[in-house]
Amino acid sequence: MSIPTPRGLLIAAPRSGSGKTTVTLAVLAALRRRGRVVRAIKSGPDYIDPAFHAAATGRPGLNLDSWAMPPALLDHLAALAGEGAEIVIGEGAMGLFDGVAVEKGRTGAGADVAARLGLPVLLVLDVSGQSQTAAAVLRGFIGHDPAVRIAGVVLNKLGSERHERMIREAVAPLGVPVLGTLPRTADIVLPERHLGLVQAGETDDLPARLAALADLAEAHLDLDGILAAAAPFRAVEGEGQGNNAALLPPPGQRIALAQDAAFGFVYAHMLAGWRGQGAEIVPFSPLADAAPDASCDALWLPGGYPELHAGRLAAADRFRAGVHAFAAAGKPVHGECGGYMALGAGLVDAEGVRHAMLGLIELETSFAKRRMNLGYRQARLLAPSPLGSEGAVVRGHEFHYATVLSRGADQPLADLSDAEGRPLGPAGSRRGSVTGSFFHAIARG
């Protein structure tokens, strides 16, 4: 008996803040409630949205990134996303065509993923403050890239029935169906903080919010029309595809992984890749003052929000002793972004209070004066580390508001460049078996 090919589409928008996350979660929650087997993917390096996707679908979220992932890896992961699913719903990042100025198809834009996988686009338009102009915006999206097909539109933040009628009349000649209309009062706002939404695991009433979003979809979206707009998911592995060689190697056979509200940012494809290469992952909670399992041979501290829990981390004596024992034994210890800050000597919180961190490197960071650091990063490793061998190239992403007060005398981990190849200089830290950096690794370059 043949397995039906899943269908898929990408939900995108002209810009951030248009309501695409609300629409995506509403569609996911409603389809799951209808008994559909649905899987979600996120275009780009975002950590937070895939956790909400997982809560809405009951299946792990997955990132696909056309800049950080070589095409063969993107195809491989997309094929995994489609396994066992009836429908795959993607969510874009920023605007549909927003990316970096590099070769076509590798810009990091949601449009790259839509074109490569043959995903029709459901465009979410925030029409507050406009009426017939929405048709001009839609016309521009229809004709901008022949490889990207706009299959439907959702009108968000409608003010009245008259407002809706004027826009519908204006867009009708374009031949793109209106597959949903959300009133201005229908927003179900998810709590936010400085890196985006509050994490799914910290949103206590998330099941109720998802149920309300499913109700919203049933009342205001044409779910049958959205399903009909989806196209066969073109993620079939063939010659030159299915190559997972760009996945990062596991840092050890048994990996102790910090996992709680302070350290929650780890990509699903990284964990799946490590397991696929034979590694075992053993989670533990620093906030519960748990030590990493001493039988593990590597320790990974992911990104997250240590600045919000700095006092608890500073007082977590068993956690501190366990990590120091790892380092003293020469086992690899690596921290990404928040984990990197936790490895440092001290962290100054937003109120200006300094908290002693693990002290395994000399890094001092501060949130008293926030400064946004954002963008893709290409790293050439200056020494062997859990990210790879000396000279290896790793692609990733950086997004944080920490200010570096001092890096101390530690050696840098890597030479960085931005997405367009401009040098950014040495970055990160290494001391013995302890390494860390602000950039989150995604794949080998």
PDB file of N, CA and C in Angstrom, residues 22 40 59 104 132 134 154 158 165 174 176 189 210 244 264 266 269 272 274 292 317 328 337 347 355 359-360 419:
ATOM      1  N   THR A  22       0.053  34.143  14.396  1.00  0.00           N
ATOM      2  CA  THR A  22      -1.315  33.887  14.847  1.00  0.00           C
ATOM      3  C   THR A  22      -2.057  33.004  13.864  1.00  0.00           C
ATOM      4  N   ALA A  40       4.728  21.007  11.172  1.00  0.00           N
ATOM      5  CA  ALA A  40       5.066  22.404  10.916  1.00  0.00           C
ATOM      6  C   ALA A  40       6.560  22.558  10.703  1.00  0.00           C
ATOM      7  N   ARG A  59       3.756  17.240  17.248  1.00  0.00           N
ATOM      8  CA  ARG A  59       4.918  16.675  16.572  1.00  0.00           C
ATOM      9  C   ARG A  59       6.049  17.699  16.629  1.00  0.00           C
ATOM     10  N   LYS A 104      20.990  33.517  -5.465  1.00  0.00           N
ATOM     11  CA  LYS A 104      19.568  33.196  -5.455  1.00  0.00           C
ATOM     12  C   LYS A 104      19.355  31.781  -4.925  1.00  0.00           C
ATOM     13  N   GLN A 132      -8.218  49.696  -0.560  1.00  0.00           N
ATOM     14  CA  GLN A 132      -7.900  49.199  -1.893  1.00  0.00           C
ATOM     15  C   GLN A 132      -6.392  49.042  -2.132  1.00  0.00           C
ATOM     16  N   ALA A 134      -4.461  47.421  -0.485  1.00  0.00           N
ATOM     17  CA  ALA A 134      -4.112  46.020  -0.248  1.00  0.00           C
ATOM     18  C   ALA A 134      -4.008  45.253  -1.560  1.00  0.00           C
ATOM     19  N   VAL A 154      -5.041  36.005   3.399  1.00  0.00           N
ATOM     20  CA  VAL A 154      -5.834  36.231   4.611  1.00  0.00           C
ATOM     21  C   VAL A 154      -5.764  37.712   4.925  1.00  0.00           C
ATOM     22  N   LEU A 158      -9.214  43.620   9.995  1.00  0.00           N
ATOM     23  CA  LEU A 158     -10.302  44.335   9.332  1.00  0.00           C
ATOM     24  C   LEU A 158     -11.076  45.172  10.344  1.00  0.00           C
ATOM     25  N   ARG A 165     -15.489  44.594   2.451  1.00  0.00           N
ATOM     26  CA  ARG A 165     -16.099  44.603   1.119  1.00  0.00           C
ATOM     27  C   ARG A 165     -15.234  45.384   0.131  1.00  0.00           C
ATOM     28  N   LEU A 174      -7.628  40.037  -9.330  1.00  0.00           N
ATOM     29  CA  LEU A 174      -6.301  39.436  -9.318  1.00  0.00           C
ATOM     30  C   LEU A 174      -6.339  37.917  -9.350  1.00  0.00           C
ATOM     31  N   VAL A 176      -6.735  35.775  -6.912  1.00  0.00           N
ATOM     32  CA  VAL A 176      -6.222  35.102  -5.721  1.00  0.00           C
ATOM     33  C   VAL A 176      -7.349  35.039  -4.687  1.00  0.00           C
ATOM     34  N   VAL A 189      -3.150  37.657  21.667  1.00  0.00           N
ATOM     35  CA  VAL A 189      -1.751  38.049  21.814  1.00  0.00           C
ATOM     36  C   VAL A 189      -1.029  37.053  22.706  1.00  0.00           C
ATOM     37  N   LEU A 210      -4.256  27.830  22.469  1.00  0.00           N
ATOM     38  CA  LEU A 210      -4.328  27.086  21.219  1.00  0.00           C
ATOM     39  C   LEU A 210      -5.762  26.696  20.883  1.00  0.00           C
ATOM     40  N   ASN A 244      23.081  14.188   4.521  1.00  0.00           N
ATOM     41  CA  ASN A 244      23.087  14.812   5.838  1.00  0.00           C
ATOM     42  C   ASN A 244      24.504  15.069   6.327  1.00  0.00           C
ATOM     43  N   GLY A 264      16.853  26.825  26.771  1.00  0.00           N
ATOM     44  CA  GLY A 264      15.852  26.118  25.986  1.00  0.00           C
ATOM     45  C   GLY A 264      16.060  26.138  24.494  1.00  0.00           C
ATOM     46  N   VAL A 266      17.615  24.919  21.475  1.00  0.00           N
ATOM     47  CA  VAL A 266      18.401  23.924  20.752  1.00  0.00           C
ATOM     48  C   VAL A 266      17.576  23.471  19.554  1.00  0.00           C
ATOM     49  N   HIS A 269      16.726  19.758  14.545  1.00  0.00           N
ATOM     50  CA  HIS A 269      17.538  19.007  13.574  1.00  0.00           C
ATOM     51  C   HIS A 269      18.906  18.654  14.158  1.00  0.00           C
ATOM     52  N   ALA A 272      18.191  15.582  16.414  1.00  0.00           N
ATOM     53  CA  ALA A 272      17.914  14.430  15.552  1.00  0.00           C
ATOM     54  C   ALA A 272      19.187  13.962  14.853  1.00  0.00           C
ATOM     55  N   TRP A 274      22.325  14.322  15.934  1.00  0.00           N
ATOM     56  CA  TRP A 274      23.190  13.644  16.904  1.00  0.00           C
ATOM     57  C   TRP A 274      22.707  12.219  17.161  1.00  0.00           C
ATOM     58  N   PRO A 292      25.109  17.741  35.635  1.00  0.00           N
ATOM     59  CA  PRO A 292      25.100  16.861  34.451  1.00  0.00           C
ATOM     60  C   PRO A 292      25.511  15.452  34.848  1.00  0.00           C
ATOM     61  N   ASP A 317      24.671  25.251  43.456  1.00  0.00           N
ATOM     62  CA  ASP A 317      25.985  24.700  43.810  1.00  0.00           C
ATOM     63  C   ASP A 317      26.247  23.336  43.179  1.00  0.00           C
ATOM     64  N   ALA A 328      37.288  19.658  34.610  1.00  0.00           N
ATOM     65  CA  ALA A 328      38.516  19.159  35.234  1.00  0.00           C
ATOM     66  C   ALA A 328      38.930  17.808  34.657  1.00  0.00           C
ATOM     67  N   CYS A 337      25.563  31.128  23.157  1.00  0.00           N
ATOM     68  CA  CYS A 337      24.826  32.330  23.529  1.00  0.00           C
ATOM     69  C   CYS A 337      24.548  32.358  25.029  1.00  0.00           C
ATOM     70  N   LEU A 347      27.744  37.811  35.147  1.00  0.00           N
ATOM     71  CA  LEU A 347      26.680  38.347  34.302  1.00  0.00           C
ATOM     72  C   LEU A 347      25.976  39.454  35.084  1.00  0.00           C
ATOM     73  N   HIS A 355      26.049  38.825  38.914  1.00  0.00           N
ATOM     74  CA  HIS A 355      25.896  37.475  39.445  1.00  0.00           C
ATOM     75  C   HIS A 355      27.087  36.632  38.990  1.00  0.00           C
ATOM     76  N   GLY A 359      32.422  30.573  35.754  1.00  0.00           N
ATOM     77  CA  GLY A 359      33.820  30.947  35.872  1.00  0.00           C
ATOM     78  C   GLY A 359      34.796  30.032  35.157  1.00  0.00           C
ATOM     79  N   LEU A 360      34.343  29.307  34.163  1.00  0.00           N
ATOM     80  CA  LEU A 360      35.234  28.422  33.410  1.00  0.00           C
ATOM     81  C   LEU A 360      35.933  29.155  32.265  1.00  0.00           C
ATOM     82  N   ALA A 419      26.844  37.209   6.743  1.00  0.00           N
ATOM     83  CA  ALA A 419      26.217  36.398   5.696  1.00  0.00           C
ATOM     84  C   ALA A 419      26.756  36.694   4.309  1.00  0.00           C
TER      85      ALA A 419
END
